Amino acid sequence: MDLGLQGKTTLVTASTDGLGLATAKALAAEGANVWIGGRDPGRLAAALEALRPPFDEDGRAGRVEGAGLDVSDAASIRAWVAGAAEAYGPAIDALAVNAGGPPPGPFVDFDDAAWQKSFELLVLSAVRTIRESLPGLSVRGGSVAVFSSTSVKEPIDGLVLSNSLRSAVVALAKTLSVELAPKGVRVNSLAPGRFSTGRVERLDRATAERSGLSVDQVRDRSRAAIALKRYGDPDEFGRAAAWLLSPASSYLTGQLVTVDGGSLRGTW
Ligand SMILES: NC(=O)c1ccc[n+]([C@@H]2O[C@H](COP(=O)([O-])OP(=O)(O)OC[C@H]3O[C@@H](n4cnc5c(N)ncnc54)[C@H](OP(=O)(O)O)[C@@H]3O)[C@@H](O)[C@H]2O)c1
């Protein structure tokens, strides 16, 4: 199936590693022009190098460019979105809203400052990125996908900041799906389960330290709870995200799409 992304302008925040990078890769492999960003200049340079065409077997990869970005910072977001317009023109066809994860830990570990910082990272980052991108998204309509977590349906032990704040972002996406529909802008959320990324490696190590289990035991326990009995490959998430961001999902808006190998057990 052709996803209809050839030559489209696509922006992916927090995309120099993990799920964001995998999404950028899937979009570029479909021929989209992709704009990526992250805080660490070395990681950004490595990601741009990894995504330089021709990295896909079909040789139809789109352009991949990027700039430094801290999604916790309003000025940085503004400059990053402006940079995309300079590179590809004013229209935005797809926007993936990602951020780094907040620190793990129980409720008693976090003071007001920690909550404020995580609010800036997860909630305000989405508000600001979508607000800055709205003029571009309104040029010819577009698709926004907000990266969330299965924790919005089933809170994950030891992740109180993520469990709480991500629900606000999914509610924002649902609200915007109605408000922005007249502009031809679709807004959906993606809920990843457990993918093999640097973040999950760090979380597994933190759980091992807290529980006295080995990292392998922690992973075995996590895998056992997933219907497919394995962590996802980030590319499996990237392909789902690229589809949701593409015209191929044209009748979907306001949805929370779970990509979790069957870890959630509820019917709904
Ligand atoms: N992996 C999973 O299975 C999973 C499951 C559920 C939810 N999630 C959530 O999905 C998001 C991505 O997860 P991941 O596993 O891909 O994380 P990851 O492996 O840690 O990668 C995070 C990426 O975001 C960038 N980033 C972090 N903070 C940033 C900031 N303030 N501004 C701009 N870029 C930033 C990082 O680069 P720099 O550090 O250089 O900025 C890196 O490129 C996280 O919020 C995570 O909690 C992941």
CSV table of C-alpha atoms and ligand atoms in Angstrom, one decimal:
chain,number,residue,atom,x,y,z
A,1,MET,CA,0.0,0.0,0.0
A,2,ASP,CA,1.3,3.5,-0.9
A,3,LEU,CA,0.9,5.6,2.2
A,4,GLY,CA,0.8,8.8,0.1
A,5,LEU,CA,3.7,10.4,1.9
A,6,GLN,CA,6.0,11.0,-1.1
A,7,GLY,CA,7.3,14.6,-1.0
A,8,LYS,CA,5.2,15.5,2.0
A,9,THR,CA,6.6,17.7,4.8
A,10,THR,CA,6.8,15.8,8.1
A,11,LEU,CA,8.1,17.0,11.5
A,12,VAL,CA,9.1,14.7,14.3
A,13,THR,CA,10.1,16.1,17.7
A,14,ALA,CA,12.5,14.3,20.0
A,15,SER,CA,13.6,12.2,17.1
A,16,THR,CA,17.4,11.5,17.4
A,17,ASP,CA,16.9,8.2,19.0
A,18,GLY,CA,14.3,5.6,20.0
A,19,LEU,CA,10.7,5.8,18.9
A,20,GLY,CA,11.1,9.3,17.3
A,21,LEU,CA,14.1,8.2,15.2
A,22,ALA,CA,12.2,5.1,14.1
A,23,THR,CA,9.3,7.2,13.0
A,24,ALA,CA,11.5,9.6,11.1
A,25,LYS,CA,13.1,6.6,9.4
A,26,ALA,CA,9.7,5.1,8.4
A,27,LEU,CA,8.5,8.5,7.1
A,28,ALA,CA,11.7,9.0,5.0
A,29,ALA,CA,11.5,5.5,3.7
A,30,GLU,CA,8.0,6.4,2.3
A,31,GLY,CA,9.6,9.3,0.5
A,32,ALA,CA,8.5,12.1,2.9
A,33,ASN,CA,10.8,15.0,3.7
A,34,VAL,CA,11.5,14.8,7.4
A,35,TRP,CA,12.6,17.4,9.9
A,36,ILE,CA,14.1,16.0,13.1
A,37,GLY,CA,15.4,17.4,16.4
A,38,GLY,CA,16.8,16.7,19.8
A,39,ARG,CA,19.0,18.3,22.5
A,40,ASP,CA,22.3,16.5,22.1
A,41,PRO,CA,24.2,17.8,18.9
A,42,GLY,CA,26.2,14.5,18.6
A,43,ARG,CA,23.0,12.4,18.7
A,44,LEU,CA,21.4,14.8,16.1
A,45,ALA,CA,24.4,14.5,13.8
A,46,ALA,CA,24.5,10.7,14.1
A,47,ALA,CA,20.7,10.5,13.4
A,48,LEU,CA,21.0,12.7,10.3
A,49,GLU,CA,23.9,10.5,9.1
A,50,ALA,CA,21.9,7.3,9.7
A,51,LEU,CA,19.0,8.7,7.8
A,52,ARG,CA,20.9,10.1,4.8
A,53,PRO,CA,19.5,8.6,1.6
A,54,PRO,CA,19.9,6.0,0.2
A,55,PHE,CA,19.3,4.1,3.4
A,56,ASP,CA,16.2,2.3,2.2
A,57,GLU,CA,16.3,-0.6,-0.2
A,58,ASP,CA,13.9,0.9,-2.7
A,59,GLY,CA,16.0,4.0,-3.0
A,60,ARG,CA,13.1,6.4,-2.8
A,61,ALA,CA,13.9,8.0,0.6
A,62,GLY,CA,12.9,11.6,1.1
A,63,ARG,CA,15.2,14.4,2.4
A,64,VAL,CA,16.0,14.3,6.1
A,65,GLU,CA,17.2,17.5,7.8
A,66,GLY,CA,17.0,18.8,11.4
A,67,ALA,CA,18.1,21.2,14.1
A,68,GLY,CA,18.7,21.3,17.8
A,69,LEU,CA,15.5,21.2,19.9
A,70,ASP,CA,14.6,21.2,23.5
A,71,VAL,CA,10.8,20.5,23.7
A,72,SER,CA,10.8,21.9,27.3
A,73,ASP,CA,11.7,25.4,25.9
A,74,ALA,CA,9.2,27.6,24.1
A,75,ALA,CA,11.8,29.6,22.1
A,76,SER,CA,13.6,26.4,21.0
A,77,ILE,CA,10.3,24.9,19.7
A,78,ARG,CA,9.5,28.2,17.8
A,79,ALA,CA,13.0,28.2,16.2
A,80,TRP,CA,12.8,24.5,15.3
A,81,VAL,CA,9.4,24.8,13.6
A,82,ALA,CA,10.6,27.9,11.8
A,83,GLY,CA,13.7,26.0,10.6
A,84,ALA,CA,11.4,23.3,9.1
A,85,ALA,CA,9.6,26.1,7.1
A,86,GLU,CA,13.0,27.4,5.9
A,87,ALA,CA,14.0,23.9,4.8
A,88,TYR,CA,10.8,22.7,3.2
A,89,GLY,CA,8.4,25.6,2.9
A,90,PRO,CA,5.5,26.8,5.0
A,91,ALA,CA,3.1,23.8,4.7
A,92,ILE,CA,3.2,20.9,7.2
A,93,ASP,CA,1.5,17.7,6.2
A,94,ALA,CA,2.3,15.6,9.3
A,95,LEU,CA,3.5,16.3,12.9
A,96,ALA,CA,4.7,13.7,15.4
A,97,VAL,CA,4.7,15.1,18.9
A,98,ASN,CA,7.2,13.2,21.0
A,99,ALA,CA,9.2,14.0,24.1
A,100,GLY,CA,11.7,12.3,26.4
A,101,GLY,CA,10.2,10.4,29.3
A,102,PRO,CA,10.0,11.9,32.8
A,103,PRO,CA,12.0,10.2,35.6
A,104,PRO,CA,10.7,7.0,37.2
A,105,GLY,CA,9.9,6.8,40.9
A,106,PRO,CA,7.1,6.7,43.4
A,107,PHE,CA,4.8,9.6,44.4
A,108,VAL,CA,6.8,10.5,47.6
A,109,ASP,CA,10.0,11.1,45.6
A,110,PHE,CA,8.7,14.1,43.7
A,111,ASP,CA,8.3,17.7,44.9
A,112,ASP,CA,6.5,20.6,43.1
A,113,ALA,CA,9.5,21.4,41.0
A,114,ALA,CA,9.7,17.9,39.7
A,115,TRP,CA,6.0,18.0,38.7
A,116,GLN,CA,6.4,21.4,37.0
A,117,LYS,CA,9.5,20.2,35.1
A,118,SER,CA,7.6,17.1,33.8
A,119,PHE,CA,4.6,19.2,33.0
A,120,GLU,CA,6.8,21.4,30.8
A,121,LEU,CA,8.4,18.3,29.2
A,122,LEU,CA,5.2,16.3,28.5
A,123,VAL,CA,2.2,18.7,28.4
A,124,LEU,CA,3.4,22.2,27.6
A,125,SER,CA,5.7,20.7,24.9
A,126,ALA,CA,2.7,19.3,23.1
A,127,VAL,CA,0.7,22.5,23.5
A,128,ARG,CA,3.5,24.6,22.2
A,129,THR,CA,4.6,22.4,19.3
A,130,ILE,CA,1.0,22.0,18.0
A,131,ARG,CA,0.4,25.8,18.5
A,132,GLU,CA,3.6,26.7,16.5
A,133,SER,CA,2.8,24.2,13.8
A,134,LEU,CA,-0.9,25.1,13.3
A,135,PRO,CA,-0.3,27.7,10.6
A,136,GLY,CA,1.7,25.2,8.6
A,137,LEU,CA,-0.8,22.4,9.3
A,138,SER,CA,-3.6,24.6,8.1
A,139,VAL,CA,-2.1,25.3,4.7
A,140,ARG,CA,-3.5,22.1,3.1
A,141,GLY,CA,-4.6,20.0,6.2
A,142,GLY,CA,-2.5,17.5,8.0
A,143,SER,CA,-2.1,14.7,10.5
A,144,VAL,CA,-0.9,15.1,14.1
A,145,ALA,CA,0.2,12.1,16.1
A,146,VAL,CA,0.9,12.6,19.8
A,147,PHE,CA,3.2,9.9,21.4
A,148,SER,CA,1.8,8.7,24.7
A,149,SER,CA,1.9,5.4,26.5
A,150,THR,CA,-0.2,2.4,27.4
A,151,SER,CA,0.0,3.9,30.9
A,152,VAL,CA,-2.9,6.2,30.1
A,153,LYS,CA,-5.1,3.1,30.1
A,154,GLU,CA,-3.3,1.1,32.7
A,155,PRO,CA,-0.9,3.0,35.0
A,156,ILE,CA,2.6,1.5,35.2
A,157,ASP,CA,4.2,0.9,38.6
A,158,GLY,CA,6.9,3.4,39.5
A,159,LEU,CA,6.0,5.9,36.8
A,160,VAL,CA,3.6,8.3,38.6
A,161,LEU,CA,4.7,11.4,36.6
A,162,SER,CA,4.2,9.7,33.3
A,163,ASN,CA,1.0,8.0,34.3
A,164,SER,CA,-0.6,11.3,35.4
A,165,LEU,CA,0.6,13.8,32.9
A,166,ARG,CA,0.2,11.7,29.7
A,167,SER,CA,-3.5,11.5,30.3
A,168,ALA,CA,-3.7,15.3,29.9
A,169,VAL,CA,-2.0,15.1,26.5
A,170,VAL,CA,-4.3,12.4,25.2
A,171,ALA,CA,-7.3,14.6,26.4
A,172,LEU,CA,-5.7,17.6,24.6
A,173,ALA,CA,-5.4,15.5,21.4
A,174,LYS,CA,-9.0,14.4,21.6
A,175,THR,CA,-10.2,18.0,22.1
A,176,LEU,CA,-8.1,19.2,19.2
A,177,SER,CA,-9.4,16.5,16.9
A,178,VAL,CA,-12.8,18.3,17.1
A,179,GLU,CA,-11.5,21.9,17.2
A,180,LEU,CA,-9.1,21.4,14.3
A,181,ALA,CA,-11.2,19.2,12.0
A,182,PRO,CA,-12.7,22.2,10.1
A,183,LYS,CA,-9.1,23.1,9.1
A,184,GLY,CA,-8.6,19.6,7.7
A,185,VAL,CA,-6.3,18.7,10.6
A,186,ARG,CA,-6.6,15.2,12.1
A,187,VAL,CA,-5.2,14.6,15.7
A,188,ASN,CA,-4.6,11.1,17.1
A,189,SER,CA,-2.6,9.6,20.0
A,190,LEU,CA,-0.3,6.6,19.9
A,191,ALA,CA,0.2,4.4,23.0
A,192,PRO,CA,3.4,2.4,22.8
A,193,GLY,CA,3.8,-0.6,25.1
A,194,ARG,CA,7.3,-1.8,25.6
A,195,PHE,CA,9.9,-1.2,22.9
A,196,SER,CA,13.7,-1.9,22.9
A,197,THR,CA,14.9,1.7,23.2
A,198,GLY,CA,17.5,3.5,25.5
A,199,ARG,CA,14.6,4.7,27.7
A,200,VAL,CA,13.3,1.2,28.3
A,201,GLU,CA,16.8,-0.1,29.0
A,202,ARG,CA,17.2,2.7,31.7
A,203,LEU,CA,13.8,1.9,33.2
A,204,ASP,CA,14.5,-1.8,33.4
A,205,ARG,CA,17.8,-1.0,35.2
A,206,ALA,CA,16.0,1.3,37.6
A,207,THR,CA,13.4,-1.4,38.3
A,208,ALA,CA,16.2,-4.0,38.9
A,209,GLU,CA,17.9,-1.7,41.4
A,210,ARG,CA,14.6,-1.0,43.2
A,211,SER,CA,13.4,-4.5,43.4
A,212,GLY,CA,16.6,-6.5,44.0
A,213,LEU,CA,16.0,-8.5,40.8
A,214,SER,CA,18.6,-8.8,38.0
A,215,VAL,CA,18.0,-6.8,34.8
A,216,ASP,CA,17.4,-10.1,32.9
A,217,GLN,CA,14.7,-11.1,35.5
A,218,VAL,CA,13.0,-7.8,35.1
A,219,ARG,CA,12.9,-8.2,31.3
A,220,ASP,CA,11.7,-11.8,31.6
A,221,ARG,CA,8.9,-10.6,33.8
A,222,SER,CA,7.9,-7.8,31.4
A,223,ARG,CA,8.1,-10.1,28.4
A,224,ALA,CA,5.9,-12.7,30.1
A,225,ALA,CA,3.1,-10.0,30.5
A,226,ILE,CA,3.0,-9.3,26.7
A,227,ALA,CA,0.8,-11.5,24.5
A,228,LEU,CA,3.6,-11.6,21.8
A,229,LYS,CA,6.2,-12.4,24.6
A,230,ARG,CA,8.7,-9.9,23.4
A,231,TYR,CA,9.6,-6.2,23.4
A,232,GLY,CA,8.7,-4.3,20.2
A,233,ASP,CA,11.4,-3.3,17.7
A,234,PRO,CA,11.2,0.5,17.4
A,235,ASP,CA,10.8,0.1,13.6
A,236,GLU,CA,7.5,-1.7,14.4
A,237,PHE,CA,6.3,1.5,16.1
A,238,GLY,CA,7.8,3.7,13.4
A,239,ARG,CA,5.7,2.0,10.7
A,240,ALA,CA,2.5,2.3,12.8
A,241,ALA,CA,3.2,6.0,13.4
A,242,ALA,CA,4.0,6.7,9.7
A,243,TRP,CA,0.7,5.1,8.7
A,244,LEU,CA,-1.2,7.2,11.3
A,245,LEU,CA,0.6,10.4,10.1
A,246,SER,CA,-0.2,9.6,6.4
A,247,PRO,CA,-3.2,10.2,4.2
A,248,ALA,CA,-3.7,6.4,4.3
A,249,SER,CA,-5.4,6.8,7.7
A,250,SER,CA,-7.6,9.6,6.4
A,251,TYR,CA,-10.8,8.7,8.3
A,252,LEU,CA,-9.2,8.4,11.7
A,253,THR,CA,-9.2,11.3,14.2
A,254,GLY,CA,-9.5,11.6,17.9
A,255,GLN,CA,-8.3,8.0,18.4
A,256,LEU,CA,-5.8,6.5,20.8
A,257,VAL,CA,-4.0,3.8,18.8
A,258,THR,CA,-2.3,1.2,21.0
A,259,VAL,CA,0.9,-0.5,19.7
A,260,ASP,CA,1.8,-2.9,22.5
A,261,GLY,CA,2.1,-6.5,21.2
A,262,GLY,CA,-1.0,-7.3,23.3
A,263,SER,CA,0.2,-6.2,26.7
A,264,LEU,CA,-3.0,-4.5,27.7
A,265,ARG,CA,-5.6,-7.1,28.7
A,266,GLY,CA,-8.8,-5.0,28.7
A,267,THR,CA,-11.3,-5.4,25.8
A,268,TRP,CA,-11.6,-1.6,25.3
B,1,LIG,N1,10.1,2.9,24.4
B,1,LIG,C1,8.9,2.5,24.9
B,1,LIG,O1,8.6,1.4,24.9
B,1,LIG,C2,7.9,3.6,25.4
B,1,LIG,C3,6.7,3.1,25.9
B,1,LIG,C4,5.8,4.1,26.4
B,1,LIG,C5,6.1,5.4,26.3
B,1,LIG,N2,7.3,5.8,25.8
B,1,LIG,C6,7.6,7.2,25.7
B,1,LIG,O2,7.9,7.6,24.4
B,1,LIG,C7,8.8,8.7,24.4
B,1,LIG,C8,10.0,8.2,23.6
B,1,LIG,O3,10.5,7.1,24.2
B,1,LIG,P1,11.9,6.4,23.7
B,1,LIG,O4,11.9,5.1,24.3
B,1,LIG,O5,12.1,6.5,22.3
B,1,LIG,O6,13.0,7.4,24.5
B,1,LIG,P2,14.5,7.5,24.3
B,1,LIG,O7,15.1,6.2,23.8
B,1,LIG,O8,15.1,8.0,25.6
B,1,LIG,O9,14.7,8.6,23.2
B,1,LIG,C9,14.3,9.9,23.5
B,1,LIG,C10,14.6,10.8,22.3
B,1,LIG,O10,14.0,12.1,22.7
B,1,LIG,C11,15.1,13.1,22.7
B,1,LIG,N3,14.7,14.0,23.8
B,1,LIG,C12,14.6,13.7,25.1
B,1,LIG,N4,14.3,14.8,25.8
B,1,LIG,C13,14.2,15.8,24.9
B,1,LIG,C14,13.8,17.2,25.0
B,1,LIG,N5,13.6,17.8,26.2
B,1,LIG,N6,13.8,17.9,23.9
B,1,LIG,C15,14.0,17.3,22.6
B,1,LIG,N7,14.3,16.0,22.5
B,1,LIG,C16,14.4,15.3,23.6
B,1,LIG,C17,16.3,12.3,23.0
B,1,LIG,O11,17.5,13.0,22.5
B,1,LIG,P3,18.3,14.1,23.4
B,1,LIG,O12,18.4,13.4,24.8
B,1,LIG,O13,19.6,14.3,22.8
B,1,LIG,O14,17.4,15.3,23.5
B,1,LIG,C18,16.1,11.1,22.1
B,1,LIG,O15,16.3,11.4,20.7
B,1,LIG,C19,9.2,8.9,25.9
B,1,LIG,O16,8.4,10.0,26.4
B,1,LIG,C20,8.8,7.6,26.5
B,1,LIG,O17,8.5,7.8,27.9
B,1,LIG,C21,8.2,4.9,25.4
